CSV table of C-alpha atoms in Angstrom, one decimal:
chain,number,residue,atom,x,y,z
A,21,MET,CA,19.6,-6.3,22.8
A,22,SER,CA,23.0,-5.3,21.6
A,23,ILE,CA,23.2,-4.1,18.0
A,24,GLN,CA,26.3,-3.6,16.0
A,25,LEU,CA,26.7,-2.2,12.5
A,26,ASN,CA,27.6,-4.6,9.8
A,27,GLN,CA,29.4,-2.7,7.1
A,28,ASN,CA,28.6,-5.2,4.4
A,29,ASP,CA,25.3,-3.5,3.4
A,30,SER,CA,24.9,-2.3,1.1
A,31,ASP,CA,2.3,22.3,-19.4
A,32,SER,CA,2.8,21.1,-23.8
A,33,ASP,CA,-0.1,18.7,-24.0
A,34,LYS,CA,1.7,16.5,-26.5
A,35,SER,CA,4.7,16.0,-24.3
A,36,GLU,CA,2.5,15.2,-21.3
A,37,LEU,CA,0.5,12.7,-23.4
A,38,ASP,CA,3.7,11.1,-24.5
A,39,ARG,CA,4.7,10.9,-20.9
A,40,PHE,CA,1.5,9.2,-19.9
A,41,ASP,CA,1.9,6.7,-22.8
A,42,GLN,CA,5.4,5.9,-21.6
A,43,LEU,CA,4.4,5.4,-17.9
A,44,MET,CA,1.6,3.1,-18.9
A,45,SER,CA,3.9,0.8,-20.7
A,46,ASP,CA,4.1,-2.9,-19.8
A,47,ASP,CA,7.7,-3.0,-18.6
A,48,VAL,CA,8.1,-5.3,-15.6
A,49,ILE,CA,11.3,-5.2,-13.6
A,50,CYS,CA,12.8,-8.7,-13.7
A,51,ILE,CA,15.0,-10.4,-11.1
A,52,SER,CA,17.7,-12.9,-11.6
A,53,ASP,CA,17.4,-16.5,-10.5
A,54,SER,CA,18.2,-17.1,-6.8
A,55,SER,CA,18.8,-19.9,-4.4
A,56,ASP,CA,17.8,-20.5,-0.8
A,57,PHE,CA,19.4,-18.5,1.9
A,58,SER,CA,19.3,-20.2,5.3
A,59,ASP,CA,18.5,-23.6,6.7
A,60,ASP,CA,17.7,-25.8,3.7
A,61,ASP,CA,20.5,-27.5,1.9
A,62,ALA,CA,18.5,-29.4,-0.8
A,63,GLN,CA,19.3,-28.7,-4.4
A,64,PRO,CA,16.4,-26.8,-6.0
A,65,SER,CA,14.6,-28.0,-9.1
A,66,ILE,CA,11.9,-26.4,-11.1
A,67,CYS,CA,8.5,-27.9,-10.2
A,68,ASN,CA,4.9,-26.6,-10.1
A,69,ASP,CA,2.9,-29.9,-10.0
A,70,LEU,CA,3.2,-31.0,-6.4
A,71,PRO,CA,0.0,-31.3,-4.2
A,72,GLN,CA,-1.0,-28.0,-2.6
A,73,PRO,CA,-0.8,-27.9,1.3
A,74,GLU,CA,-3.8,-26.7,3.3
A,75,LEU,CA,-3.5,-23.0,3.6
A,76,PRO,CA,-5.6,-20.6,5.8
A,77,PHE,CA,-5.9,-17.9,3.2
A,78,PRO,CA,-4.8,-19.4,-0.2
A,79,ASP,CA,-6.5,-16.8,-2.4
A,80,GLY,CA,-6.0,-13.7,-0.2
A,81,THR,CA,-8.3,-11.9,2.2
A,82,VAL,CA,-8.7,-8.4,3.7
A,83,LYS,CA,-9.0,-7.9,7.5
A,84,LEU,CA,-9.3,-4.9,9.8
A,85,THR,CA,-7.3,-4.5,13.0
A,86,ARG,CA,-9.4,-5.3,16.0
A,87,MET,CA,-9.8,-2.3,18.2
A,88,SER,CA,-9.8,-2.3,22.0
A,89,GLY,CA,-13.3,-2.9,23.5
A,90,GLU,CA,-14.7,-4.4,20.2
A,91,ASN,CA,-16.1,-7.9,20.2
A,92,LYS,CA,-14.2,-10.7,18.3
A,93,SER,CA,-15.2,-10.8,14.6
A,94,ASN,CA,-14.1,-12.8,11.6
A,95,ASP,CA,-13.5,-9.4,9.9
A,96,CYS,CA,-10.9,-8.3,12.4
A,97,VAL,CA,-7.5,-9.5,13.6
A,98,ARG,CA,-4.9,-8.8,16.3
A,99,LEU,CA,-1.2,-8.9,15.5
A,100,THR,CA,-1.0,-12.3,17.2
A,101,ASP,CA,-3.7,-13.7,14.8
A,102,VAL,CA,-1.6,-12.5,11.9
A,103,VAL,CA,1.8,-13.7,13.2
A,104,GLN,CA,0.7,-17.1,14.6
A,105,PRO,CA,3.9,-17.2,16.8
A,106,ASP,CA,3.7,-20.9,17.8
A,107,LYS,CA,4.1,-21.9,14.1
A,108,LEU,CA,6.4,-19.2,12.9
A,109,ARG,CA,10.0,-20.0,12.0
A,110,LYS,CA,11.3,-16.6,10.8
A,111,ALA,CA,9.9,-13.3,9.6
A,112,LEU,CA,10.7,-10.2,7.5
A,113,LEU,CA,8.9,-7.0,8.8
A,114,THR,CA,9.0,-3.4,7.6
A,115,THR,CA,7.6,-0.4,9.5
A,116,PHE,CA,7.7,3.4,9.7
A,117,VAL,CA,7.4,3.4,13.5
A,118,LEU,CA,8.8,0.5,15.7
A,119,ASP,CA,8.2,-0.3,19.3
A,120,MET,CA,10.5,-3.2,19.9
A,121,GLU,CA,9.5,-3.6,23.6
A,122,TRP,CA,5.8,-4.0,22.5
A,123,LEU,CA,6.6,-6.1,19.4
A,124,LYS,CA,9.0,-8.8,20.8
A,125,PRO,CA,6.4,-10.6,23.0
A,126,HIS,CA,4.4,-11.3,19.9
A,127,PHE,CA,7.2,-13.7,18.8
A,128,ARG,CA,8.9,-16.7,20.4
A,129,ALA,CA,12.3,-15.8,21.8
A,130,HIS,CA,14.2,-17.9,19.2
A,131,THR,CA,12.4,-16.6,16.1
A,132,LYS,CA,14.6,-15.0,13.6
A,133,LEU,CA,13.5,-11.5,12.6
A,134,VAL,CA,14.7,-9.1,9.9
A,135,ILE,CA,13.1,-5.6,10.4
A,136,VAL,CA,13.4,-2.7,8.0
A,137,GLN,CA,12.7,0.5,9.7
A,138,SER,CA,12.6,4.3,9.1
A,139,TYR,CA,15.4,6.2,10.7
A,140,ASN,CA,17.1,9.6,10.8
A,141,PRO,CA,20.2,9.3,8.5
A,142,ASN,CA,21.7,12.4,10.2
A,143,VAL,CA,21.8,10.4,13.4
A,144,GLU,CA,22.0,6.7,12.5
A,145,PRO,CA,24.1,5.0,9.9
A,146,GLN,CA,22.7,3.3,6.8
A,147,GLY,CA,23.3,-0.4,6.8
A,148,VAL,CA,22.5,-3.7,8.5
A,149,LEU,CA,22.6,-4.0,12.2
A,150,GLN,CA,22.8,-7.3,13.9
A,151,SER,CA,21.8,-8.3,17.5
A,152,SER,CA,24.5,-10.0,19.5
A,153,ASP,CA,22.5,-13.3,19.6
A,154,GLY,CA,22.1,-13.2,15.8
A,155,LEU,CA,18.3,-13.5,15.9
A,156,THR,CA,17.3,-9.9,15.1
A,157,THR,CA,18.6,-7.9,12.1
A,158,ILE,CA,17.7,-4.3,11.7
A,159,VAL,CA,17.9,-2.7,8.2
A,160,ASN,CA,18.3,1.0,7.7
A,161,PRO,CA,17.7,1.5,4.0
A,162,GLU,CA,19.3,4.0,1.6
A,163,PHE,CA,18.2,7.7,1.9
A,164,ALA,CA,20.7,9.4,-0.3
A,165,GLY,CA,19.6,12.8,-1.4
A,166,VAL,CA,16.1,12.7,0.2
A,167,LYS,CA,15.1,15.9,1.9
A,168,TYR,CA,12.5,14.2,4.1
A,169,PRO,CA,13.7,10.6,4.8
A,170,ILE,CA,10.6,8.4,5.2
A,171,MET,CA,10.4,4.6,5.0
A,172,HIS,CA,6.7,4.1,5.3
A,173,SER,CA,6.2,0.6,3.9
A,174,LYS,CA,4.4,-2.0,6.0
A,175,ILE,CA,5.1,-5.5,4.7
A,176,MET,CA,5.4,-8.9,6.4
A,177,LEU,CA,6.7,-12.1,5.1
A,178,LEU,CA,6.0,-14.8,7.8
A,179,PHE,CA,7.7,-18.1,7.2
A,180,TYR,CA,6.1,-21.4,8.4
A,181,ASP,CA,7.0,-25.0,7.5
A,182,THR,CA,5.0,-25.3,4.3
A,183,TYR,CA,3.9,-21.7,3.4
A,184,VAL,CA,4.7,-18.0,3.7
A,185,ARG,CA,2.2,-15.5,4.8
A,186,PHE,CA,2.4,-12.3,2.7
A,187,VAL,CA,1.0,-9.3,4.5
A,188,ALA,CA,0.5,-5.7,3.2
A,189,SER,CA,-1.1,-3.2,5.6
A,190,SER,CA,-1.3,0.3,6.9
A,191,ALA,CA,-0.3,-0.7,10.5
A,192,ASN,CA,3.0,0.2,12.1
A,193,LEU,CA,4.6,-2.2,14.6
A,194,ILE,CA,3.3,-0.2,17.5
A,195,GLU,CA,0.4,-0.9,19.9
A,196,ILE,CA,-2.0,1.9,19.0
A,197,ASP,CA,-2.0,0.9,15.3
A,198,TRP,CA,-3.4,-2.5,16.3
A,199,THR,CA,-5.7,-1.4,19.2
A,200,VAL,CA,-7.0,2.2,18.9
A,201,MET,CA,-6.6,3.1,15.2
A,202,GLN,CA,-8.4,1.1,12.5
A,203,ASN,CA,-6.1,-0.3,9.9
A,204,ALA,CA,-6.6,-2.5,6.9
A,205,VAL,CA,-4.6,-5.7,6.3
A,206,PHE,CA,-4.2,-7.8,3.2
A,207,ILE,CA,-3.2,-11.4,3.9
A,208,GLN,CA,-2.3,-14.2,1.5
A,209,ASP,CA,-0.8,-17.6,2.3
A,210,ILE,CA,1.6,-18.8,-0.3
A,211,ARG,CA,2.9,-22.3,-0.6
A,212,PHE,CA,6.6,-22.6,0.3
A,213,ASP,CA,9.0,-25.5,-0.6
A,214,GLY,CA,12.7,-24.9,0.0
A,215,SER,CA,13.6,-27.8,-2.3
A,216,GLN,CA,11.8,-26.3,-5.3
A,217,ILE,CA,12.2,-23.2,-7.5
A,218,PHE,CA,8.9,-22.0,-8.8
A,219,GLU,CA,8.1,-20.2,-12.0
A,220,CYS,CA,8.6,-16.4,-11.6
A,221,THR,CA,5.4,-14.3,-11.8
A,222,GLN,CA,4.9,-10.6,-12.2
A,223,PHE,CA,3.8,-10.4,-8.6
A,224,GLY,CA,7.0,-12.2,-7.5
A,225,SER,CA,9.3,-10.1,-9.6
A,226,THR,CA,7.8,-6.8,-8.4
A,227,LEU,CA,7.9,-7.9,-4.8
A,228,ALA,CA,11.5,-8.9,-5.1
A,229,GLN,CA,12.4,-5.5,-6.6
A,230,ALA,CA,10.5,-3.8,-3.8
A,231,LEU,CA,12.5,-5.7,-1.1
A,232,ARG,CA,15.8,-5.0,-2.9
A,233,ASP,CA,14.8,-1.3,-3.0
A,234,LEU,CA,14.4,-1.4,0.7
A,235,SER,CA,17.9,-2.8,1.1
A,236,VAL,CA,16.6,-6.2,2.4
A,237,PRO,CA,19.6,-8.6,2.5
A,238,ASP,CA,19.8,-10.7,-0.7
A,239,PRO,CA,19.6,-14.1,1.2
A,240,VAL,CA,16.1,-13.1,2.4
A,241,VAL,CA,15.0,-12.0,-1.1
A,242,LYS,CA,16.1,-15.3,-2.5
A,243,GLN,CA,13.5,-17.0,-0.4
A,244,LEU,CA,10.9,-15.8,-3.0
A,245,ASP,CA,12.2,-18.3,-5.5
A,246,HIS,CA,10.7,-21.1,-3.3
A,247,MET,CA,7.2,-19.6,-3.1
A,248,ASP,CA,4.5,-20.8,-5.5
A,249,MET,CA,2.9,-17.4,-6.3
A,250,SER,CA,0.6,-18.8,-9.1
A,251,ARG,CA,-2.6,-18.1,-7.1
A,252,VAL,CA,-1.7,-14.5,-6.3
A,253,ARG,CA,-4.0,-12.1,-8.2
A,254,VAL,CA,-3.2,-8.8,-6.6
A,255,HIS,CA,-0.7,-6.3,-8.1
A,256,VAL,CA,2.2,-4.7,-6.2
A,257,VAL,CA,2.5,-0.9,-6.3
A,258,THR,CA,5.5,0.7,-4.6
A,259,SER,CA,7.1,4.0,-4.1
A,260,VAL,CA,10.8,4.6,-3.8
A,261,PRO,CA,12.6,7.9,-3.4
A,262,THR,CA,13.5,8.7,-7.0
A,263,SER,CA,16.5,10.8,-6.1
A,264,ARG,CA,18.3,7.5,-5.3
A,265,ALA,CA,20.9,6.6,-8.0
A,266,ARG,CA,19.7,3.0,-8.5
A,267,THR,CA,16.1,4.1,-9.3
A,268,THR,CA,17.2,6.4,-12.2
A,269,TYR,CA,16.1,3.9,-14.8
A,270,HIS,CA,13.1,2.6,-13.0
A,271,ALA,CA,11.2,5.8,-12.2
A,272,SER,CA,8.2,4.6,-14.2
A,273,ALA,CA,7.9,1.7,-11.9
A,274,TYR,CA,7.0,3.7,-8.8
A,275,GLY,CA,4.1,5.7,-7.3
A,276,MET,CA,1.3,6.9,-9.5
A,277,ALA,CA,3.2,5.9,-12.6
A,278,ARG,CA,3.2,2.3,-11.4
A,279,LEU,CA,-0.5,2.6,-10.6
A,280,ALA,CA,-1.1,3.7,-14.2
A,281,GLN,CA,0.7,0.6,-15.5
A,282,ILE,CA,-1.4,-1.6,-13.3
A,283,THR,CA,-4.7,0.0,-14.3
A,284,ARG,CA,-3.8,-0.2,-17.9
A,285,GLN,CA,-3.2,-3.9,-17.5
A,286,MET,CA,-6.4,-4.5,-15.6
A,287,ARG,CA,-8.4,-2.8,-18.4
A,288,ARG,CA,-6.9,-5.2,-20.9
A,289,GLU,CA,-7.8,-8.2,-18.7
A,290,SER,CA,-11.3,-7.2,-17.6
A,291,ALA,CA,-14.3,-6.9,-19.9
A,292,VAL,CA,-15.9,-4.5,-17.4
A,293,LEU,CA,-13.0,-2.2,-17.2
A,294,ARG,CA,-12.0,-2.4,-20.9
A,295,GLU,CA,-14.8,-0.1,-21.9
A,296,ILE,CA,-14.6,2.2,-18.9
A,297,ASN,CA,-16.5,5.5,-19.2
A,298,PRO,CA,-14.8,8.4,-17.4
A,299,ALA,CA,-18.2,10.2,-17.1
A,300,GLU,CA,-19.3,7.3,-14.9
A,301,THR,CA,-16.1,6.8,-12.9
A,302,ASP,CA,-15.2,8.1,-9.5
A,303,VAL,CA,-12.0,7.6,-7.4
A,304,TYR,CA,-12.2,7.7,-3.6
A,305,CYS,CA,-8.9,8.4,-1.8
A,306,TYR,CA,-8.5,8.1,1.9
A,307,GLY,CA,-5.4,8.4,4.1
A,308,SER,CA,-4.6,9.3,7.7
A,309,SER,CA,-2.3,12.1,6.4
A,310,MET,CA,-3.2,14.6,3.7
A,311,GLY,CA,-0.5,16.4,1.8
A,312,LYS,CA,-0.3,19.5,-0.4
A,313,LEU,CA,-3.0,18.8,-3.0
A,314,SER,CA,-4.0,20.8,-6.0
A,315,SER,CA,-6.6,20.4,-8.8
A,316,ALA,CA,-3.8,19.6,-11.2
A,317,TYR,CA,-2.5,16.9,-8.9
A,318,LEU,CA,-6.0,15.3,-8.7
A,319,ARG,CA,-6.2,15.4,-12.5
A,320,ASP,CA,-2.9,13.5,-12.8
A,321,PHE,CA,-3.9,10.9,-10.2
A,322,TYR,CA,-7.3,10.4,-11.9
A,323,CYS,CA,-5.7,9.7,-15.2
A,324,CYS,CA,-3.4,7.2,-13.6
A,325,ALA,CA,-6.2,5.6,-11.6
A,326,LEU,CA,-8.1,5.0,-14.9
A,327,GLY,CA,-5.1,4.0,-16.9
A,328,MET,CA,-5.9,6.6,-19.5
A,329,THR,CA,-4.3,9.8,-20.8
A,330,TRP,CA,-5.9,13.2,-20.7
A,331,GLY,CA,-6.6,12.9,-24.4
A,332,GLU,CA,-8.3,9.5,-24.0
A,333,ILE,CA,-10.5,10.8,-21.3
A,334,SER,CA,-11.4,14.0,-23.3
A,335,ARG,CA,-12.4,11.9,-26.3
A,336,HIS,CA,-14.6,9.7,-24.1
A,337,THR,CA,-16.3,12.7,-22.4
A,338,ARG,CA,-16.3,14.8,-25.6
A,339,HIS,CA,-14.7,17.8,-23.9
A,340,THR,CA,-11.3,18.7,-22.6
A,341,PHE,CA,-10.7,17.0,-19.3
A,342,SER,CA,-10.0,19.8,-16.8
A,343,SER,CA,-8.8,20.2,-13.3
A,344,GLN,CA,-12.4,21.2,-12.3
A,345,ASP,CA,-13.5,17.8,-13.7
A,346,ALA,CA,-10.9,16.1,-11.6
A,347,GLU,CA,-12.2,17.8,-8.4
A,348,ARG,CA,-15.6,16.4,-9.2
A,349,CYS,CA,-14.4,12.9,-10.0
A,350,VAL,CA,-11.8,12.5,-7.2
A,351,LYS,CA,-13.2,12.3,-3.7
A,352,VAL,CA,-10.7,13.0,-1.0
A,353,GLY,CA,-11.8,11.5,2.3
A,354,PHE,CA,-10.4,12.9,5.6
A,355,HIS,CA,-11.5,13.2,9.2
A,356,THR,CA,-12.9,16.6,10.2
A,357,ASN,CA,-11.6,18.5,13.2
A,358,ASP,CA,-14.8,17.7,15.1
A,359,GLN,CA,-14.2,14.0,14.5
A,360,GLY,CA,-10.7,14.3,15.8
A,361,ASN,CA,-11.8,16.1,19.0
A,362,SER,CA,-14.6,13.7,19.8
A,363,ASN,CA,-12.9,10.3,19.1
A,364,LYS,CA,-13.2,8.0,22.1
A,365,PHE,CA,-9.5,7.3,22.4
A,366,GLY,CA,-8.6,10.9,22.8
A,367,PRO,CA,-5.3,12.6,21.8
A,368,ILE,CA,-3.3,9.4,21.4
A,369,SER,CA,-5.6,8.6,18.4
A,370,ARG,CA,-5.9,12.1,17.1
A,371,MET,CA,-2.1,12.6,16.9
A,372,CYS,CA,-2.0,10.0,14.1
A,373,ILE,CA,-4.2,12.1,11.8
A,374,LYS,CA,-1.9,14.6,10.0
A,375,CYS,CA,-2.9,17.7,8.0
A,376,LYS,CA,-1.2,21.1,8.2
A,377,MET,CA,-3.4,24.2,8.2
A,378,ASP,CA,-1.4,26.1,5.7
A,379,MET,CA,-1.9,23.3,3.1
A,380,PHE,CA,-5.7,23.5,3.5
A,381,THR,CA,-5.8,27.3,3.4
A,382,GLY,CA,-3.6,27.5,0.3
A,383,THR,CA,-5.0,29.1,-2.8
A,384,ASP,CA,-4.6,25.9,-4.9
A,385,PHE,CA,-6.1,23.5,-2.5
A,386,PRO,CA,-9.1,21.6,-4.0
A,387,SER,CA,-11.6,22.2,-1.2
A,388,SER,CA,-14.6,21.0,-3.1
A,389,SER,CA,-13.1,17.5,-3.3
A,390,LEU,CA,-13.0,17.1,0.5
A,391,HIS,CA,-15.4,14.5,2.0
A,392,LYS,CA,-16.2,13.4,5.5
A,393,ILE,CA,-16.0,9.7,6.2
A,394,GLU,CA,-18.1,7.8,8.7
A,395,PRO,CA,-16.0,5.1,10.5
A,396,ALA,CA,-17.4,1.6,10.8
A,397,VAL,CA,-16.7,1.8,14.5
A,398,PRO,CA,-18.4,5.0,15.9
A,399,ARG,CA,-16.2,7.7,17.4
A,400,THR,CA,-12.9,6.2,16.2
A,401,LEU,CA,-10.4,7.4,13.7
A,402,VAL,CA,-9.2,5.5,10.7
A,403,HIS,CA,-5.5,5.0,10.0
A,404,ALA,CA,-6.0,2.8,6.9
A,405,LYS,CA,-4.8,4.1,3.4
A,406,LEU,CA,-7.3,3.1,0.7
A,407,VAL,CA,-8.1,4.0,-2.9
A,408,LEU,CA,-11.5,2.9,-4.3
A,409,MET,CA,-12.1,3.2,-8.0
A,410,ARG,CA,-15.8,2.8,-8.9
A,411,THR,CA,-17.2,2.8,-12.4
A,412,GLY,CA,-20.4,2.2,-14.2
A,413,ALA,CA,-23.8,3.9,-14.0
A,414,GLU,CA,-24.3,2.6,-10.5
A,415,ARG,CA,-20.6,2.6,-9.6
A,416,ARG,CA,-20.7,-1.1,-8.9
A,417,HIS,CA,-17.4,-2.2,-10.4
A,418,GLY,CA,-13.7,-1.3,-10.1
A,419,TRP,CA,-10.7,-2.0,-8.0
A,420,MET,CA,-9.3,-1.3,-4.6
A,421,TYR,CA,-5.9,-0.2,-3.3
A,422,LEU,CA,-4.7,-1.1,0.2
A,423,GLY,CA,-1.3,-0.3,1.7
A,424,SER,CA,0.9,2.3,3.2
A,425,HIS,CA,0.4,5.2,0.7
A,426,ASN,CA,-1.4,8.2,2.2
A,427,PHE,CA,-3.0,10.5,-0.4
A,428,THR,CA,0.0,12.8,-0.5
A,429,PRO,CA,2.4,13.7,-3.3
A,430,GLY,CA,5.3,12.5,-1.1
A,431,ALA,CA,3.8,9.0,-1.2
A,432,TRP,CA,2.3,8.7,-4.7
A,433,GLY,CA,4.8,11.1,-6.3
A,434,TRP,CA,3.9,13.7,-8.9
A,435,LEU,CA,4.6,13.9,-12.6
A,436,ASN,CA,7.9,15.6,-13.2
A,437,ARG,CA,7.6,18.2,-15.9
A,438,GLN,CA,11.2,19.4,-15.9
A,439,GLN,CA,13.3,16.3,-15.5
A,440,THR,CA,13.6,13.1,-17.5
A,441,SER,CA,12.2,10.8,-14.8
A,442,LEU,CA,8.4,10.3,-15.1
A,443,THR,CA,7.6,10.9,-11.4
A,444,TYR,CA,9.2,12.4,-8.3
A,445,VAL,CA,8.7,10.4,-5.1
A,446,ASN,CA,9.9,11.2,-1.6
A,447,ASN,CA,8.8,8.1,0.4
A,448,TYR,CA,9.3,4.4,0.5
A,449,GLU,CA,5.7,3.0,0.3
A,450,PHE,CA,4.1,-0.4,-0.5
A,451,GLY,CA,0.6,-1.6,-1.2
A,452,VAL,CA,-1.5,-3.9,-3.3
A,453,VAL,CA,-4.2,-3.3,-5.9
A,454,ILE,CA,-7.1,-5.8,-5.7
A,455,PRO,CA,-8.7,-6.2,-9.1
A,456,ASP,CA,-12.3,-6.8,-10.1
A,457,VAL,CA,-14.1,-5.8,-6.9
A,458,CYS,CA,-17.8,-5.3,-6.7
A,459,TYR,CA,-19.5,-2.5,-4.7
A,460,GLU,CA,-23.0,-3.1,-3.5
A,461,THR,CA,-25.5,-2.0,-0.8
A,462,VAL,CA,-27.4,-5.0,0.5
A,463,PHE,CA,-30.3,-4.4,2.9
A,464,GLY,CA,-29.0,-1.0,3.6
A,465,ARG,CA,-25.5,-2.2,4.4
A,466,ASP,CA,-22.4,-1.4,2.3
A,467,SER,CA,-20.6,-4.4,0.8
A,468,ILE,CA,-17.5,-5.0,-1.3
A,469,THR,CA,-16.8,-8.4,-2.7
A,470,TRP,CA,-13.8,-9.9,-4.4
A,471,CYS,CA,-14.1,-13.3,-6.1
A,472,GLY,CA,-17.2,-13.8,-4.0
A,473,ALA,CA,-15.6,-13.0,-0.7
A,474,LYS,CA,-16.5,-10.1,1.5
A,475,ILE,CA,-14.0,-7.2,1.9
A,476,PRO,CA,-14.6,-5.3,5.2
A,477,LEU,CA,-14.1,-1.6,5.2
A,478,PRO,CA,-13.1,0.7,8.1
A,479,PHE,CA,-15.7,3.3,6.9
A,480,LYS,CA,-19.1,3.4,5.2
A,481,LEU,CA,-19.1,3.8,1.4
A,482,ALA,CA,-21.4,6.8,1.5
A,483,TRP,CA,-19.1,9.9,1.9
A,484,THR,CA,-20.5,13.4,2.4
A,485,ARG,CA,-19.0,16.5,1.1
A,486,TYR,CA,-17.5,18.9,3.7
A,487,LYS,CA,-19.9,21.5,5.0
A,488,GLU,CA,-18.8,25.2,5.0
A,489,THR,CA,-18.2,24.9,8.7
A,490,ASP,CA,-16.1,21.7,8.4
A,491,VAL,CA,-12.3,21.8,8.5
A,492,PRO,CA,-9.8,18.9,8.4
A,493,CYS,CA,-8.4,17.4,11.5
A,494,PHE,CA,-5.3,19.6,11.8
A,495,SER,CA,-2.2,18.3,13.4
A,496,ASP,CA,-0.3,20.4,15.8
C-alpha cells in the first residue's frame, strides 16, 4: 500500500476546593451543525420520529475478547464478530499499536478505512496520509509539546446501511490483543440515516469533540449528525495532551477532571448515588500498565470518582479526608510477578504488562493499596482497563469505566497546582462510564448487571491485598 502525505491536515485547601468545584461544573463542549461527508446526496432534515431499524445491540453491551483455546461464548467476541465485514461499508478505527498485515484480512478489499494511530513525531510527520487507491487513510494526530507522545485511544465507528456500531475498548489492532490478552469491549449499535439530522445529545457532542481532538477529518466527524443517539446512556471520558494549544480552554473536559463532571452528573440523576456515603464507597482500578502513583494521587482520583470535593467527603465522614484514607478506599489491581511468569501464553503476553521497578520501590508509592486480581480465564493476563466504583453497605451499587485509560497519571492526568489548567494529561485516551450498575454474588459467582443485562468481567470481583512477598509484574 502506497501512502502519501496530504498537507491539508490539519497545597491551600481553599484553592483546591475551588478547583474541584470548577472541574465538576456542567460545561459540555458543543459542536456546530454538520452535513454528510461522503456518498449520500440527500438534503438533511431534522427528524426523530421514524421507525427504528432492528439493531443487534440497540442499548449497549459489554463483551470480552475471545482468547485462543477458549470455547465460544455469548460473553466473548473475535474482531470479526465486532466488524461484521460482509455488511460493513466504511470504518473509523483508532489504535495505539497497529498491525496492518493482520488487520486488513478482517475487512473486504473495497471497504474504506480511516485509521488514527500513535506514531513517533520525531520520525513521521503529523497529518493525513492517503493510500494510492484512496481506500485507506492514516491519521497522525497532533503531538506538539508532548514529552512522551502516546495516542492510546481505541475507538471504532463501523458504518452499515442502517446503523453505526460504536465501539470503545482496550484492545489494539494487533493479534495478541484479540487472542492471548483479555480485553473488554463496549458495543452499541446506533441508528443511522444519511438523509436525516438528529438532535444533538451530550454523548454526541463529547464524541465529536473527542474525534476532532484526534485530528479525525471533519467529513468523518460530520457523520455523527446522522446518528440517532437518543438511546445511548453511557458517558464519554477522554484524555488529550493538555500542552496542545487548542485544549487550553477545555482542560476541565479531560482525564480525571472529566470523570468528576460525569460522576457529579450521575449523582444528580441517580437516587442511589445522590446520597452516597464515602465511608461505604470503594473504587477499584485496574490497568495493564501502572504508573508513578502516590497517596496524594489516589486521594485526588477518589474525589473525582465520587464527584465530591475533599471538604464534602470530610463532612460526610466527620474527619479530614487524608491520603491514608485514600489508600484504604482505592484498590489498585495489578498482576503479580508470579502471575506474569506463570501465564500460559508466555513472554508474548507478559510483555504487555508494564510496571517499572523504581516506581514501585519509590518512597511515595502507596503499596498498601495494591491488590492481586484473579483472571476469569486461569493462567492468563488481563489487558483491560477498568474502574469499578462500588457504594453502599454491601457495595452493591455504582458505576463502571471501560476503555483505554490505564491507571496512570499520564492517562488520567493529575491536578495541576501551579498552572491555570485544572489537569495535566500526557496521553490521548478514550473510554465510557456505564452508570447505575449493580454488583452481586449469585450462587457463589460474581455478577454485574446494567439495566438487567449481564456485564462479563475479565477477573473475579474479590481482590486480595498483596502479600509481603508479592511484587508487581515488572517490565524489562
